[in-house]
mmCIF file with all atom_site columns, C-alpha atoms in Angstrom:
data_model
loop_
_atom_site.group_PDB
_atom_site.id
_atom_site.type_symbol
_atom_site.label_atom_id
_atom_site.label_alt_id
_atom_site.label_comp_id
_atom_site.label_asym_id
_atom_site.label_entity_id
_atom_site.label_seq_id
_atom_site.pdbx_PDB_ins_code
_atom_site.Cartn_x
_atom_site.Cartn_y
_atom_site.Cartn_z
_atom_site.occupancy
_atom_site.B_iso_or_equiv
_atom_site.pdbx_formal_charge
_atom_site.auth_seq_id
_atom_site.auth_comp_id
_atom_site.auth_asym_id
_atom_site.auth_atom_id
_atom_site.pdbx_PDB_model_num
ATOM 1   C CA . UNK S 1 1   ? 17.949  28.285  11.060  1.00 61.00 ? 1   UNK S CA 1
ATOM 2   C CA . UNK S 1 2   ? 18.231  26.622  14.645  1.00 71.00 ? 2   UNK S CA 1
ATOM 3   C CA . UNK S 1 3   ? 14.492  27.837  15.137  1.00 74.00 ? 3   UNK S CA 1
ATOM 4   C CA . UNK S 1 4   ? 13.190  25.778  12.063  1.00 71.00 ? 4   UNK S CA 1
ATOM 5   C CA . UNK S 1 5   ? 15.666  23.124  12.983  1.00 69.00 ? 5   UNK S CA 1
ATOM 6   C CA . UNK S 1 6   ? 14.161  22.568  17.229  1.00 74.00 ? 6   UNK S CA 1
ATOM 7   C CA . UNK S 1 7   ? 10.377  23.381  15.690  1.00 73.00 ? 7   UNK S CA 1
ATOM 8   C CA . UNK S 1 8   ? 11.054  20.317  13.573  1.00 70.00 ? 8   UNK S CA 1
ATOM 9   C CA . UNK S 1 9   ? 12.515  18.069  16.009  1.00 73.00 ? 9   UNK S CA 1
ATOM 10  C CA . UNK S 1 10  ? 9.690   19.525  18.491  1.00 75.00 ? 10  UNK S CA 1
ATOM 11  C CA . UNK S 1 11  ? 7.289   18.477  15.535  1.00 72.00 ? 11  UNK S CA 1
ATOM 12  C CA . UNK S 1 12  ? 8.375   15.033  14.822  1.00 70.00 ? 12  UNK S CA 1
ATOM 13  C CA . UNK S 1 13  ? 10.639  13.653  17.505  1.00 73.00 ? 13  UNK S CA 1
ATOM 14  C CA . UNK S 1 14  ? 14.177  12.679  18.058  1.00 73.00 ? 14  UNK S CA 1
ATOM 15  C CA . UNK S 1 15  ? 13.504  8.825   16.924  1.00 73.00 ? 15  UNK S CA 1
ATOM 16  C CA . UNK S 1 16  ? 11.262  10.284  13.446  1.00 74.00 ? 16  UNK S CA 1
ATOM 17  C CA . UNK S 1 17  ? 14.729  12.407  12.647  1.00 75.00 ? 17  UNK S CA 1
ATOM 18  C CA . UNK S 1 18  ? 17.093  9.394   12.857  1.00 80.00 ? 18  UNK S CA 1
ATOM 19  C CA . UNK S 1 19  ? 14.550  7.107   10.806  1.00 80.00 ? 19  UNK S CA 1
ATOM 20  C CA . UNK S 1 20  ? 14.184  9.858   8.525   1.00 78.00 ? 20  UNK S CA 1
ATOM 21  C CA . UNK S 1 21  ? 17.831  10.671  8.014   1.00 83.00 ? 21  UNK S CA 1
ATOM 22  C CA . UNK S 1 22  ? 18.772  6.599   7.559   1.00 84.00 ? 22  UNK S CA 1
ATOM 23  C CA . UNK S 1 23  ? 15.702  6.445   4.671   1.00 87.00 ? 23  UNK S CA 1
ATOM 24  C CA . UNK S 1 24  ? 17.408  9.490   3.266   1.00 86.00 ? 24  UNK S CA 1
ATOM 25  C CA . UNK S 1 25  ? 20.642  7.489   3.273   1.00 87.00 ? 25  UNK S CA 1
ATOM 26  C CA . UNK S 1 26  ? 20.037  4.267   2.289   1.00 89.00 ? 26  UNK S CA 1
ATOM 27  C CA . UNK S 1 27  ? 17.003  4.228   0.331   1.00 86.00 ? 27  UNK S CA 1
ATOM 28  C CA . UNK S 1 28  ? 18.624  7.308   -1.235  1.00 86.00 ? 28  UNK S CA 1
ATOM 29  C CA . UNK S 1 29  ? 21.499  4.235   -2.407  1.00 89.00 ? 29  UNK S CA 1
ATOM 30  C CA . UNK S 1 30  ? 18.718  1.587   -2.702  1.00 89.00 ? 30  UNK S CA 1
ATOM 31  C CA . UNK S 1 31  ? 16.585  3.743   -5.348  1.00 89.00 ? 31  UNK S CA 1
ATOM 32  C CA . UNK S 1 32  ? 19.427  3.375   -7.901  1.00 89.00 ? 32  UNK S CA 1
ATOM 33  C CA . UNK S 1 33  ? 20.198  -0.054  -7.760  1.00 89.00 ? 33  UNK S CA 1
ATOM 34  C CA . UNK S 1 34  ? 18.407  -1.834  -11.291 1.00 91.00 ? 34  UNK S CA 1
ATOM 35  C CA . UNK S 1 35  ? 16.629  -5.138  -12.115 1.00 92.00 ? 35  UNK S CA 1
ATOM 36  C CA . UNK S 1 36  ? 15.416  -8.096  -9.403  1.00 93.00 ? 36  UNK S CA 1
ATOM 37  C CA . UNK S 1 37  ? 17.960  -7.061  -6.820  1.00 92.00 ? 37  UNK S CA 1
ATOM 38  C CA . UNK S 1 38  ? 16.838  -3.626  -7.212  1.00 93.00 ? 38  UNK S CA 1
ATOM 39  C CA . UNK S 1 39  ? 13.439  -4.580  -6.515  1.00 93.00 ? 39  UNK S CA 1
ATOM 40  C CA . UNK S 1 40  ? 14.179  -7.212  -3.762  1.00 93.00 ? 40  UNK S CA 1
ATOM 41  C CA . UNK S 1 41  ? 16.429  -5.018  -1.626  1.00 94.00 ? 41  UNK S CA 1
ATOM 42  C CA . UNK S 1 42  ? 13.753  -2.262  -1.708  1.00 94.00 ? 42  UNK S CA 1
ATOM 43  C CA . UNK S 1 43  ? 11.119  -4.052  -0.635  1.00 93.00 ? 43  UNK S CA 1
ATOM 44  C CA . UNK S 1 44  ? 13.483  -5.388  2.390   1.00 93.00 ? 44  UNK S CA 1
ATOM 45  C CA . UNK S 1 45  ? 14.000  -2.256  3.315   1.00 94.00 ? 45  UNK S CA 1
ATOM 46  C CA . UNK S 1 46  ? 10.752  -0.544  3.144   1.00 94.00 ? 46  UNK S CA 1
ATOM 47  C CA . UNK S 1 47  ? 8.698   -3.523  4.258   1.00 94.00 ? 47  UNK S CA 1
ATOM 48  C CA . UNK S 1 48  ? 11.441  -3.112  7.967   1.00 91.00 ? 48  UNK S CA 1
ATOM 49  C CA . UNK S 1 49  ? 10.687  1.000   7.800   1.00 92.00 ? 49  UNK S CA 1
ATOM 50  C CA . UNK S 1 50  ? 7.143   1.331   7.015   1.00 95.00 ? 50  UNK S CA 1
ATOM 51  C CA . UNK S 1 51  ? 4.646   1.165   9.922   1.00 94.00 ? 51  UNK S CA 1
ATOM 52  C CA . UNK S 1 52  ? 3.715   -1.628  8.278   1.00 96.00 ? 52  UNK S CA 1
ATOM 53  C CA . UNK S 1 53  ? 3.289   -3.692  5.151   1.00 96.00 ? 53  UNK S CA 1
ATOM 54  C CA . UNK S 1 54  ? 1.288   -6.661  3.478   1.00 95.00 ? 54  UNK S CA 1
ATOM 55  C CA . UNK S 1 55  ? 3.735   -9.574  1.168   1.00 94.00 ? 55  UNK S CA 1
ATOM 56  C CA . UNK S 1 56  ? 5.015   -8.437  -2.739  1.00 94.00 ? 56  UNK S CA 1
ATOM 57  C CA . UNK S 1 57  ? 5.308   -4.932  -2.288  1.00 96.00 ? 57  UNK S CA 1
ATOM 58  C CA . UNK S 1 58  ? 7.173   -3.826  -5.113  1.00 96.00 ? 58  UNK S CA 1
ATOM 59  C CA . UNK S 1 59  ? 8.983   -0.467  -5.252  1.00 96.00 ? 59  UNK S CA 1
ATOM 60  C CA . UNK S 1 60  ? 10.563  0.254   -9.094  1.00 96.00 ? 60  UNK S CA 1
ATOM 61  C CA . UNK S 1 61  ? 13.810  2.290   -9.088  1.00 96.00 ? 61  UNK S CA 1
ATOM 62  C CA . UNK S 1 62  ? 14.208  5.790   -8.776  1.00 95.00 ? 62  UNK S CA 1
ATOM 63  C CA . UNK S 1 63  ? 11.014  6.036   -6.286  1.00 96.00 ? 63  UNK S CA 1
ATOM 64  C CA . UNK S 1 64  ? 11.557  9.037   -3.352  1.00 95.00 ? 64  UNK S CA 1
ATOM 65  C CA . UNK S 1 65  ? 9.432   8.060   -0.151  1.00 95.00 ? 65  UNK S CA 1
ATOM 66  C CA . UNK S 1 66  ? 9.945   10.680  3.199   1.00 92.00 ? 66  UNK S CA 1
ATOM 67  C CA . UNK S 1 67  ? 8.821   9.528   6.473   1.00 91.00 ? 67  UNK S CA 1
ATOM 68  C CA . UNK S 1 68  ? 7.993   6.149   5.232   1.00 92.00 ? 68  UNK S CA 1
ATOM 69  C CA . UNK S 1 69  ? 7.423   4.969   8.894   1.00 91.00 ? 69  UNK S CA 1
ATOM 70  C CA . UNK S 1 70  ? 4.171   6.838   9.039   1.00 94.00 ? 70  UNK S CA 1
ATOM 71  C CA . UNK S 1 71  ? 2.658   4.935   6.051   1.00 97.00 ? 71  UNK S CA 1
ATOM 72  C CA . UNK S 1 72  ? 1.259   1.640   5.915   1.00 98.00 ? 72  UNK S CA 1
ATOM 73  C CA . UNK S 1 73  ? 0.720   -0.214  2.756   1.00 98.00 ? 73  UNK S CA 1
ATOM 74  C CA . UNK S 1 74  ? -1.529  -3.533  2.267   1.00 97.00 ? 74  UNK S CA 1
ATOM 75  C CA . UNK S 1 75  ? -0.393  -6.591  -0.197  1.00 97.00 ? 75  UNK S CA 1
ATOM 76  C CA . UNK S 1 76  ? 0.270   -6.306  -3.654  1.00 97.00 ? 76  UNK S CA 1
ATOM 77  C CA . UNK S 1 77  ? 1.239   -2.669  -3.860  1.00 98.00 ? 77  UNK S CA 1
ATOM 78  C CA . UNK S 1 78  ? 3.169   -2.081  -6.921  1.00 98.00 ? 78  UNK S CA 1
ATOM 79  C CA . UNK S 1 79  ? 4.530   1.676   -6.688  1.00 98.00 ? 79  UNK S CA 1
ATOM 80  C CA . UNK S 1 80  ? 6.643   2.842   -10.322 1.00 97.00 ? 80  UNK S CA 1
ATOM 81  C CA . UNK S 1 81  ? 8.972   4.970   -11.218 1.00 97.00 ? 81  UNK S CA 1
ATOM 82  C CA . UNK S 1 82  ? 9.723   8.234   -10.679 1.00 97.00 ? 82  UNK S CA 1
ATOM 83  C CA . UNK S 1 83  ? 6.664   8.377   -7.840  1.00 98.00 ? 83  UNK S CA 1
ATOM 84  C CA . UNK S 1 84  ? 6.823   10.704  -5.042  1.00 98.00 ? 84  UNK S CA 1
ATOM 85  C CA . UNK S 1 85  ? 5.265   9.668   -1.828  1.00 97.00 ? 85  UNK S CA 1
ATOM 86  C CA . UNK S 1 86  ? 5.833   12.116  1.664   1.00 97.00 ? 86  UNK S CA 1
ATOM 87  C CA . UNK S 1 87  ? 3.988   10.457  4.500   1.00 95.00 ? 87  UNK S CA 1
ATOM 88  C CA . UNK S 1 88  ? 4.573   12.847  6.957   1.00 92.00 ? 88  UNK S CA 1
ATOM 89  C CA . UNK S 1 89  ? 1.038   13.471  7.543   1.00 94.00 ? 89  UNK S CA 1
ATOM 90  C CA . UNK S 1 90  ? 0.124   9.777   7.203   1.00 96.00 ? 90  UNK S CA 1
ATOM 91  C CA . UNK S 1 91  ? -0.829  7.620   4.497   1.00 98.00 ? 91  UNK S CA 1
ATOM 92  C CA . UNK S 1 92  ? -2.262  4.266   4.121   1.00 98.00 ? 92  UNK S CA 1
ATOM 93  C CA . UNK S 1 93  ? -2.966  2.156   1.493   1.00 98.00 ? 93  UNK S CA 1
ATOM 94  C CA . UNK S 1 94  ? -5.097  -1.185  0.802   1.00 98.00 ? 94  UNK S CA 1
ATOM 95  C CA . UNK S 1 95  ? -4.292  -4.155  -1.075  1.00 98.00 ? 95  UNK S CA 1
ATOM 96  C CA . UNK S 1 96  ? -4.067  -4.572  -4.669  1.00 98.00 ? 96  UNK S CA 1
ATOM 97  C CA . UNK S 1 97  ? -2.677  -1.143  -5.721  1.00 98.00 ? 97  UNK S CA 1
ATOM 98  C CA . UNK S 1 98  ? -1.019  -0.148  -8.739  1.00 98.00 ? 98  UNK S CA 1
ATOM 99  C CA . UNK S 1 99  ? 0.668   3.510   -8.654  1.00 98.00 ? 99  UNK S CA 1
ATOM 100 C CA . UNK S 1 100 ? 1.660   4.166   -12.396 1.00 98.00 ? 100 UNK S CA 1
ATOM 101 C CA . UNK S 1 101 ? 5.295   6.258   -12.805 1.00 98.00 ? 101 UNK S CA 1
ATOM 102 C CA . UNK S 1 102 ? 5.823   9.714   -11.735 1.00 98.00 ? 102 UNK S CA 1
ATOM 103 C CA . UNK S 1 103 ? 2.697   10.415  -8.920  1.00 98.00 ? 103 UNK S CA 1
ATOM 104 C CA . UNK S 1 104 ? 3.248   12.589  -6.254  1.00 98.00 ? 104 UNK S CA 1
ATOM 105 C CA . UNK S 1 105 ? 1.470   11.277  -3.264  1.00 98.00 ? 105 UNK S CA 1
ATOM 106 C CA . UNK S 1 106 ? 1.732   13.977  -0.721  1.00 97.00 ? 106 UNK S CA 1
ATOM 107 C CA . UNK S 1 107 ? 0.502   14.349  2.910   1.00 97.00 ? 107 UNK S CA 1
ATOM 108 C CA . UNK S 1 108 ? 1.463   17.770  3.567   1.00 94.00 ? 108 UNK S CA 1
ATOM 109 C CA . UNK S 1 109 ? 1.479   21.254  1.750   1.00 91.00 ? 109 UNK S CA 1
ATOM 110 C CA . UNK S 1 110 ? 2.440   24.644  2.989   1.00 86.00 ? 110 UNK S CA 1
ATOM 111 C CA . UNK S 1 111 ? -0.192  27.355  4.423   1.00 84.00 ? 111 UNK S CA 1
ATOM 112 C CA . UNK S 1 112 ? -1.534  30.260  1.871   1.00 85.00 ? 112 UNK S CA 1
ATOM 113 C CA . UNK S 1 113 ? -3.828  31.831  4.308   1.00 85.00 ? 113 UNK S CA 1
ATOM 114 C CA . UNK S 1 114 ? -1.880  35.107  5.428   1.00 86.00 ? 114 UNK S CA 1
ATOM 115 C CA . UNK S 1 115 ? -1.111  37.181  3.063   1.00 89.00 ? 115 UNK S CA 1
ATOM 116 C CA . UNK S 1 116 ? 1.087   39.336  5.630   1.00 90.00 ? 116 UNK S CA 1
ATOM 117 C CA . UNK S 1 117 ? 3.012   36.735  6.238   1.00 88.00 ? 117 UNK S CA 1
ATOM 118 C CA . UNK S 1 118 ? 6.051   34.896  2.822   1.00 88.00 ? 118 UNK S CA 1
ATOM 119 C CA . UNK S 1 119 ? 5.035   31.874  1.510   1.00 85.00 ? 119 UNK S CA 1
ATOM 120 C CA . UNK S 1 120 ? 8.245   30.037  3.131   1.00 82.00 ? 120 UNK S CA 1
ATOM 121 C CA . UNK S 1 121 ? 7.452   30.602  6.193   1.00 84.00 ? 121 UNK S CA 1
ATOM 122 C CA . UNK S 1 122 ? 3.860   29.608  6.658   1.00 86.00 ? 122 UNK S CA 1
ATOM 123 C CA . UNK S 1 123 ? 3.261   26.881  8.588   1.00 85.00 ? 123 UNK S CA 1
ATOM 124 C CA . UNK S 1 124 ? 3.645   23.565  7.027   1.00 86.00 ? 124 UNK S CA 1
ATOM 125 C CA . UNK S 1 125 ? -0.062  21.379  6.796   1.00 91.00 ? 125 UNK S CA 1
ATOM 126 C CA . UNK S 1 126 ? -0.889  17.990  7.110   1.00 93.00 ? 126 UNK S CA 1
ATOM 127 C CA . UNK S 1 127 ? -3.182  15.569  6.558   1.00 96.00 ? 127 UNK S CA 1
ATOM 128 C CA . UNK S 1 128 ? -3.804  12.148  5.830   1.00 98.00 ? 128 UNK S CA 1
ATOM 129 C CA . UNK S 1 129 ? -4.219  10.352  2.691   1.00 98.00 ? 129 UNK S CA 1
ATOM 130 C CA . UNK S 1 130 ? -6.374  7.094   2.637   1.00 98.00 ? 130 UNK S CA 1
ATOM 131 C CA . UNK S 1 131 ? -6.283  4.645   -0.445  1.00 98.00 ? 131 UNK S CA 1
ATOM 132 C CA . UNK S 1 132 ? -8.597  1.836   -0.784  1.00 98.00 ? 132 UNK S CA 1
ATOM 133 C CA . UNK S 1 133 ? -8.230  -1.711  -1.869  1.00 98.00 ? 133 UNK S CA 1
ATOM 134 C CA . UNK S 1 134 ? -8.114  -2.736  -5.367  1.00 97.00 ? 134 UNK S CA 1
ATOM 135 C CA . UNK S 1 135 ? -7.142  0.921   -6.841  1.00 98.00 ? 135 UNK S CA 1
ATOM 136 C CA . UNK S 1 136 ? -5.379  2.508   -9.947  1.00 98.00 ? 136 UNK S CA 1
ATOM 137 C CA . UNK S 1 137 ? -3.472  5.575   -10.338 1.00 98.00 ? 137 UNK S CA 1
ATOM 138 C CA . UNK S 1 138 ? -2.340  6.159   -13.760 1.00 98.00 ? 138 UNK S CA 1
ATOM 139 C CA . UNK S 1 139 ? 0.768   8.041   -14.885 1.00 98.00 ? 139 UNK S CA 1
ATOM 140 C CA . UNK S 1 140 ? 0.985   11.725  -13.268 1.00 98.00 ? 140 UNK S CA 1
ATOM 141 C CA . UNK S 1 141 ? -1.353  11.059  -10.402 1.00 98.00 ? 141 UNK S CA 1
ATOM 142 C CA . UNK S 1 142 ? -1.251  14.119  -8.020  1.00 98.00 ? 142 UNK S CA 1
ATOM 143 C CA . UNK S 1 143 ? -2.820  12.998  -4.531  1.00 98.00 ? 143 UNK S CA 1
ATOM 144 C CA . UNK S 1 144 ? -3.260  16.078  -2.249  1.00 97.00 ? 144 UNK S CA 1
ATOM 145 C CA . UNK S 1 145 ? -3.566  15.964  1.654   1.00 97.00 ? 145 UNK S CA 1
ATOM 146 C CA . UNK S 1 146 ? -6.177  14.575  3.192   1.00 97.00 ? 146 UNK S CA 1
ATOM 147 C CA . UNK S 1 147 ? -7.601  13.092  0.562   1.00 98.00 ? 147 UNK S CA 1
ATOM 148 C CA . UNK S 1 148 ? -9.897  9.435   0.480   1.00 98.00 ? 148 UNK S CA 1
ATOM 149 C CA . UNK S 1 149 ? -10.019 7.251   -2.220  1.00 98.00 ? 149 UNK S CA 1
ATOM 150 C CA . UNK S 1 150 ? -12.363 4.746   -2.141  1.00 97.00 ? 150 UNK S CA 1
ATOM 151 C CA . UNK S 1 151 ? -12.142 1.203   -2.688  1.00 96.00 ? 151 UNK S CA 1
ATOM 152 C CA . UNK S 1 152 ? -12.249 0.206   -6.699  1.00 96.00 ? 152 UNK S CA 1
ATOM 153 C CA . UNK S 1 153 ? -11.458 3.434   -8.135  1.00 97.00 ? 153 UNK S CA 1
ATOM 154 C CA . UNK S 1 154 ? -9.335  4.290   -11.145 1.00 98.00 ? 154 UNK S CA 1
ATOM 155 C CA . UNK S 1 155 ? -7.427  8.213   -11.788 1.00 98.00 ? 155 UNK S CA 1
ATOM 156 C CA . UNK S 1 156 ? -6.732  8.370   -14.900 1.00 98.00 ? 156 UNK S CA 1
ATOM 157 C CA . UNK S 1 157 ? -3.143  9.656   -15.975 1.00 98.00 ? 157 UNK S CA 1
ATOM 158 C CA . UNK S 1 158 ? -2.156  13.126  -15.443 1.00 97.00 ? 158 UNK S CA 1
ATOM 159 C CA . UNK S 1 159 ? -5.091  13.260  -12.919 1.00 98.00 ? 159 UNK S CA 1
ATOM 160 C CA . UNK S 1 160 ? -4.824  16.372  -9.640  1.00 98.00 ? 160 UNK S CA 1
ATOM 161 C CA . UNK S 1 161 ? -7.128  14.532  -6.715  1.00 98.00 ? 161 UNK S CA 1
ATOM 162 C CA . UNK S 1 162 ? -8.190  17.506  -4.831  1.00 97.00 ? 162 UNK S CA 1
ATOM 163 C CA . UNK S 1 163 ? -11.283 15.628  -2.961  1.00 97.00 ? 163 UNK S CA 1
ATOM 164 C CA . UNK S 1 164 ? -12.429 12.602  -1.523  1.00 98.00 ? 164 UNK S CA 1
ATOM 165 C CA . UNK S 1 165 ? -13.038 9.802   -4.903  1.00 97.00 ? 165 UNK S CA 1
ATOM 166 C CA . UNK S 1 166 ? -16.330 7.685   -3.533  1.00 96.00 ? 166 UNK S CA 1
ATOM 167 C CA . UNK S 1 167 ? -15.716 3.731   -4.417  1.00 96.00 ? 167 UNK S CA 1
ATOM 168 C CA . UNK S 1 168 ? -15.568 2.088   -7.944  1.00 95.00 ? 168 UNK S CA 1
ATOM 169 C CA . UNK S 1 169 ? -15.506 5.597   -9.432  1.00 96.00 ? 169 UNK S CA 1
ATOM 170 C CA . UNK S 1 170 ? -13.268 6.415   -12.627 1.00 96.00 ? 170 UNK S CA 1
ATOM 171 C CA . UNK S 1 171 ? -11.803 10.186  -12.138 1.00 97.00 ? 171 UNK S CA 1
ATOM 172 C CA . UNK S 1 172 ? -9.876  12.274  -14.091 1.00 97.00 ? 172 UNK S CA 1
ATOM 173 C CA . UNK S 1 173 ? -8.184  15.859  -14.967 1.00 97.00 ? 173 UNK S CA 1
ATOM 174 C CA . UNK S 1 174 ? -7.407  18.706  -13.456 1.00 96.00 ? 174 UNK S CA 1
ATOM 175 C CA . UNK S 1 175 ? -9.154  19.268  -10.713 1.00 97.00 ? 175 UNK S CA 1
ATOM 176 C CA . UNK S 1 176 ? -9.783  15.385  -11.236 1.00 97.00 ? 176 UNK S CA 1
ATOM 177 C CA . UNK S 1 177 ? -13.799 14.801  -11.490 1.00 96.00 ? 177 UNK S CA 1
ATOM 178 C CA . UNK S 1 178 ? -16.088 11.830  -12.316 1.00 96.00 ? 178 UNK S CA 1
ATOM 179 C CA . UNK S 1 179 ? -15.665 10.198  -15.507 1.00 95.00 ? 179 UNK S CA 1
ATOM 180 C CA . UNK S 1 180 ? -17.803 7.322   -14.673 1.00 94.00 ? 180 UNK S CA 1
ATOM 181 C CA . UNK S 1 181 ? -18.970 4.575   -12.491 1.00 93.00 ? 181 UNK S CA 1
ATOM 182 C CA . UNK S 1 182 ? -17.153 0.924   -12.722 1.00 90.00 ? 182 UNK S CA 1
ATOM 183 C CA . UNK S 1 183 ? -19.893 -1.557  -14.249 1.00 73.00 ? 183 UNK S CA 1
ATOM 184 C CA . UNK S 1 184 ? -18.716 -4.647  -11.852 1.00 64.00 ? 184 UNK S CA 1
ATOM 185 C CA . UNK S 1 185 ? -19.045 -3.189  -8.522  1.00 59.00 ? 185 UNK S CA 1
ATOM 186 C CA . UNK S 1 186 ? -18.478 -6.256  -6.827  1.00 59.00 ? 186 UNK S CA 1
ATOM 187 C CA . UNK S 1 187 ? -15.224 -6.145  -4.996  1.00 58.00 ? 187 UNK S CA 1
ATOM 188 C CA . UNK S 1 188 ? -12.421 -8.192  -5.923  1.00 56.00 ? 188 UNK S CA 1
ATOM 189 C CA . UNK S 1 189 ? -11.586 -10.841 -3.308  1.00 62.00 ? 189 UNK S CA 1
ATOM 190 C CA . UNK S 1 190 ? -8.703  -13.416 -2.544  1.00 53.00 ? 190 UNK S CA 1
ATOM 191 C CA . UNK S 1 191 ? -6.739  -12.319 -5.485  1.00 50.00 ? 191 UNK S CA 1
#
């Protein structure tokens, strides 16, 4: 237990733990709290504890989001309930997103390559997750590590993103492929 426990504060540093253990704390309290203040106090918090963040970033109740300081989000990001987001690998977002309720937005995943070695203890992976301006995820989004979505684009509910989406794409299922191409391809600006 010590050895996973030093390997982990080799991995992400003495300052990441205590960030990481007050995020567990209070945004565990702030997650629950319901209506405007709700919403207020959470985006206080996260806009002070991500590595940074654009004006109304809104952050519905009951939202879990690890290593928060390692994302950065743009304006207007409206994240729902029930979502999932763990930035330890790093994530960043554009402006104008909408993240429908229950998505798991996740940066890391465990190893599967040895077969000699259990599951639990492979090593843990990372990689980072970039989301362009002026995106969509619907309901049930899955976002896997290292994964770039374009600028534009739209997942449709229930969607596992597996791959990089190119811009002003629609995607969807499971792996999530192309459903189409958005008609006006002319990004949306100064809204």
């Amino acid at each position: 237990m010590f050895k996973e426990l030093f390997a982990f504060i080799k991995r992400n540093g003495v300052k990441s733990i205590f960030i990481h253990i007050f995020e567990l704390y209070i945004g565990g309290f702030l997650k629950l709290l319901p209506g405007i203040g709700g919403l207020i106090f959470r985006g206080i918090f996260y806009r002070m504890i991500f590595a940074s963040a654009g004006k109304k970033l809104i952050i519905y109740p009951n939202v879990y989001i690890v290593f928060s300081h390692k994302i950065s989000v743009g304006r207007r990001v409206a994240i729902n309930v029930g979502t999932y987001i763990d930035g330890r690998g790093g994530i960043t977002m554009g402006d104008n997103i909408l993240i429908g309720p229950n998505c798991v937005i996740s940066s890391t995943g465990h190893g599967t390559e040895s077969t000699t070695v259990p599951m639990s203890e492979q090593a843990v992976q990372y990689g980072k997750i970039t989301i362009g301006n002026d995106v969509w995820l619907g309901a049930n989004v899955f976002v896997r590590m290292g994964v770039t979505i374009g600028d534009g684009c739209i997942l449709a509910a229930g969607s596992v993103v597996t791959s990089d989406v190119p811009p002003y794409s629609v995607y969807g299922g499971v792996p999530a492929k192309l459903i189409s191409k958005r008609k006006d391809i002319e990004p949306v600006e100064g809204r």
